[in-house]
Amino acid sequence: MSGSSSLASGQSPSERAAALAADKPLILVAAVALFDRDERILLAQRPPGKSLAGYWEFPGGKIEPGETPEAALVRELEEELGVEACLECFQPFSFASHAYPDFHLLMPLFLCRRWDGVPQPREGQVLKWVRIKDLRSYKVPPADLPLVAMLEDYA
């Protein structure tokens, strides 16, 4: 029987979801899979001292109040990588919704094949161009795992 565990706890599914969400702030982050001419994706390794240090992730960052996800990516790509992308260059692809111990992450993932400049690590991160078929050999944050699977299906 579907839903019997919620009923057994005495809470409706919406009550249980609200209780789980009440303790954690919602963090909005935008990320992008930058594709080069060889159809490789740029990954950045989180530097020592940051949460999830050593994990590989898609470039991007927090969405500031009043900022669109695309505008956040334009800003973050300039800050993190020294590249310039236009708002129209981002193709919405998918999103991740993941509960970490201290917060809930909501992260749209965009695809981008056009930008100006050569990506350079500006924040102590290591950069690597990776083929989609090789993405699973890199340790990515838990929220990124479903996105890796979707990119594999996309390829």
Coordinates of C-alpha atoms in Angstrom, one line a residue:
M1 CA 0.0 0.0 0.0
S2 CA 1.5 3.3 -0.9
G3 CA 1.5 6.0 1.7
S4 CA 1.0 3.7 4.6
S5 CA 4.2 4.8 6.5
S6 CA 2.9 8.5 6.6
L7 CA -0.5 7.4 7.9
A8 CA 1.1 5.1 10.5
S9 CA 3.1 8.1 11.9
G10 CA -0.1 10.1 12.3
Q11 CA 1.0 12.8 9.9
S12 CA -0.2 13.5 6.4
P13 CA 2.5 13.7 3.7
S14 CA 2.2 17.5 3.6
E15 CA 2.5 17.8 7.4
R16 CA 5.6 15.5 7.4
A17 CA 7.2 17.6 4.5
A18 CA 6.5 20.8 6.3
A19 CA 8.1 19.5 9.5
L20 CA 11.2 18.4 7.7
A21 CA 11.6 21.7 5.9
A22 CA 10.9 23.9 8.9
D23 CA 14.3 23.2 10.5
K24 CA 16.5 23.9 7.4
P25 CA 17.0 27.1 5.4
L26 CA 16.5 26.9 1.6
I27 CA 19.6 27.8 -0.3
L28 CA 19.3 28.7 -4.0
V29 CA 22.3 28.0 -6.1
A30 CA 22.7 28.1 -9.9
A31 CA 25.1 25.8 -11.7
V32 CA 26.2 25.4 -15.3
A33 CA 27.7 22.6 -17.4
L34 CA 30.1 24.5 -19.7
F35 CA 30.7 22.4 -22.8
D36 CA 33.9 22.9 -24.9
R37 CA 34.2 22.1 -28.6
D38 CA 35.1 18.5 -27.8
E39 CA 31.9 18.1 -25.8
R40 CA 33.7 17.9 -22.5
I41 CA 32.2 19.6 -19.4
L42 CA 34.2 21.8 -17.0
L43 CA 34.4 20.6 -13.4
A44 CA 35.9 22.6 -10.5
Q45 CA 37.3 20.9 -7.5
R46 CA 36.4 22.6 -4.2
P47 CA 39.5 23.9 -2.5
P48 CA 40.7 23.0 1.0
G49 CA 38.9 24.9 3.8
K50 CA 35.5 25.0 2.0
S51 CA 32.6 22.6 2.8
L52 CA 32.9 19.5 0.7
A53 CA 36.6 20.2 0.0
G54 CA 38.0 17.9 -2.7
Y55 CA 34.6 17.3 -4.3
W56 CA 34.2 18.1 -8.0
E57 CA 31.3 20.4 -9.0
F58 CA 29.8 22.4 -11.8
P59 CA 30.7 26.1 -11.8
G60 CA 28.2 28.4 -10.3
G61 CA 27.1 29.8 -6.9
K62 CA 24.5 31.3 -4.7
I63 CA 21.7 33.3 -6.2
E64 CA 21.6 36.7 -4.5
P65 CA 18.3 38.3 -3.5
G66 CA 16.6 39.9 -6.5
E67 CA 18.9 38.0 -8.9
T68 CA 17.8 35.5 -11.6
P69 CA 19.7 32.2 -11.9
E70 CA 21.1 33.3 -15.2
A71 CA 22.4 36.6 -13.8
A72 CA 23.9 34.7 -10.9
L73 CA 25.8 32.5 -13.4
V74 CA 27.1 35.5 -15.4
R75 CA 28.4 37.0 -12.1
E76 CA 29.8 33.7 -10.8
L77 CA 31.6 32.8 -14.0
E78 CA 33.3 36.1 -14.1
E79 CA 34.3 35.9 -10.4
E80 CA 35.3 32.2 -10.3
L81 CA 36.7 31.6 -13.8
G82 CA 37.3 35.0 -15.5
V83 CA 35.0 34.3 -18.4
E84 CA 32.1 36.3 -19.8
A85 CA 28.8 34.6 -20.7
C86 CA 25.6 36.2 -22.0
L87 CA 22.2 35.6 -20.4
E88 CA 20.9 34.1 -23.6
C89 CA 23.7 31.5 -23.7
F90 CA 22.3 29.5 -20.9
Q91 CA 19.9 26.7 -21.7
P92 CA 17.8 25.4 -18.8
F93 CA 18.5 21.7 -18.4
S94 CA 17.4 20.3 -15.0
F95 CA 17.5 21.0 -11.3
A96 CA 18.6 19.3 -8.1
S97 CA 16.7 19.4 -4.8
H98 CA 18.7 17.9 -2.0
A99 CA 18.5 17.9 1.8
Y100 CA 21.9 18.4 3.4
P101 CA 22.1 18.2 7.3
D102 CA 22.0 22.0 7.8
F103 CA 20.1 23.3 4.7
H104 CA 18.0 22.3 1.7
L105 CA 19.6 23.0 -1.7
L106 CA 17.7 23.9 -4.7
M107 CA 19.9 24.2 -7.8
P108 CA 18.9 24.7 -11.4
L109 CA 21.5 23.4 -13.9
F110 CA 22.0 25.1 -17.2
L111 CA 24.0 24.1 -20.3
C112 CA 26.3 26.6 -22.0
R113 CA 28.4 26.3 -25.1
R114 CA 29.4 29.9 -25.7
W115 CA 31.4 32.3 -23.6
D116 CA 34.3 34.7 -24.0
G117 CA 37.6 34.0 -22.4
V118 CA 39.5 30.9 -21.2
P119 CA 38.4 29.5 -17.8
Q120 CA 41.1 30.2 -15.2
P121 CA 40.8 29.2 -11.5
R122 CA 40.4 32.4 -9.6
E123 CA 39.4 31.0 -6.2
G124 CA 41.9 28.3 -5.5
Q125 CA 40.0 25.6 -7.2
V126 CA 41.4 23.0 -9.7
L127 CA 39.7 22.9 -13.1
K128 CA 39.3 19.9 -15.4
W129 CA 37.5 19.2 -18.7
V130 CA 35.8 15.9 -18.4
R131 CA 33.9 13.7 -20.9
I132 CA 30.3 13.0 -19.9
K133 CA 31.1 9.2 -19.9
D134 CA 33.8 9.9 -17.3
L135 CA 31.8 12.1 -14.9
R136 CA 31.1 9.2 -12.5
S137 CA 34.8 8.7 -11.8
Y138 CA 34.8 12.1 -10.0
K139 CA 33.6 12.5 -6.5
V140 CA 30.7 15.0 -6.8
P141 CA 28.5 16.4 -4.0
P142 CA 25.4 14.3 -3.3
A143 CA 23.1 16.9 -4.8
D144 CA 24.9 16.6 -8.2
L145 CA 24.6 12.9 -8.5
P146 CA 21.1 13.0 -10.2
L147 CA 22.4 15.7 -12.6
V148 CA 25.3 13.5 -13.6
A149 CA 22.8 10.7 -14.5
M150 CA 20.7 13.2 -16.5
L151 CA 23.8 14.4 -18.4
E152 CA 24.7 10.8 -19.2
D153 CA 21.2 10.3 -20.6
Y154 CA 21.5 13.6 -22.6
A155 CA 24.8 12.5 -24.3

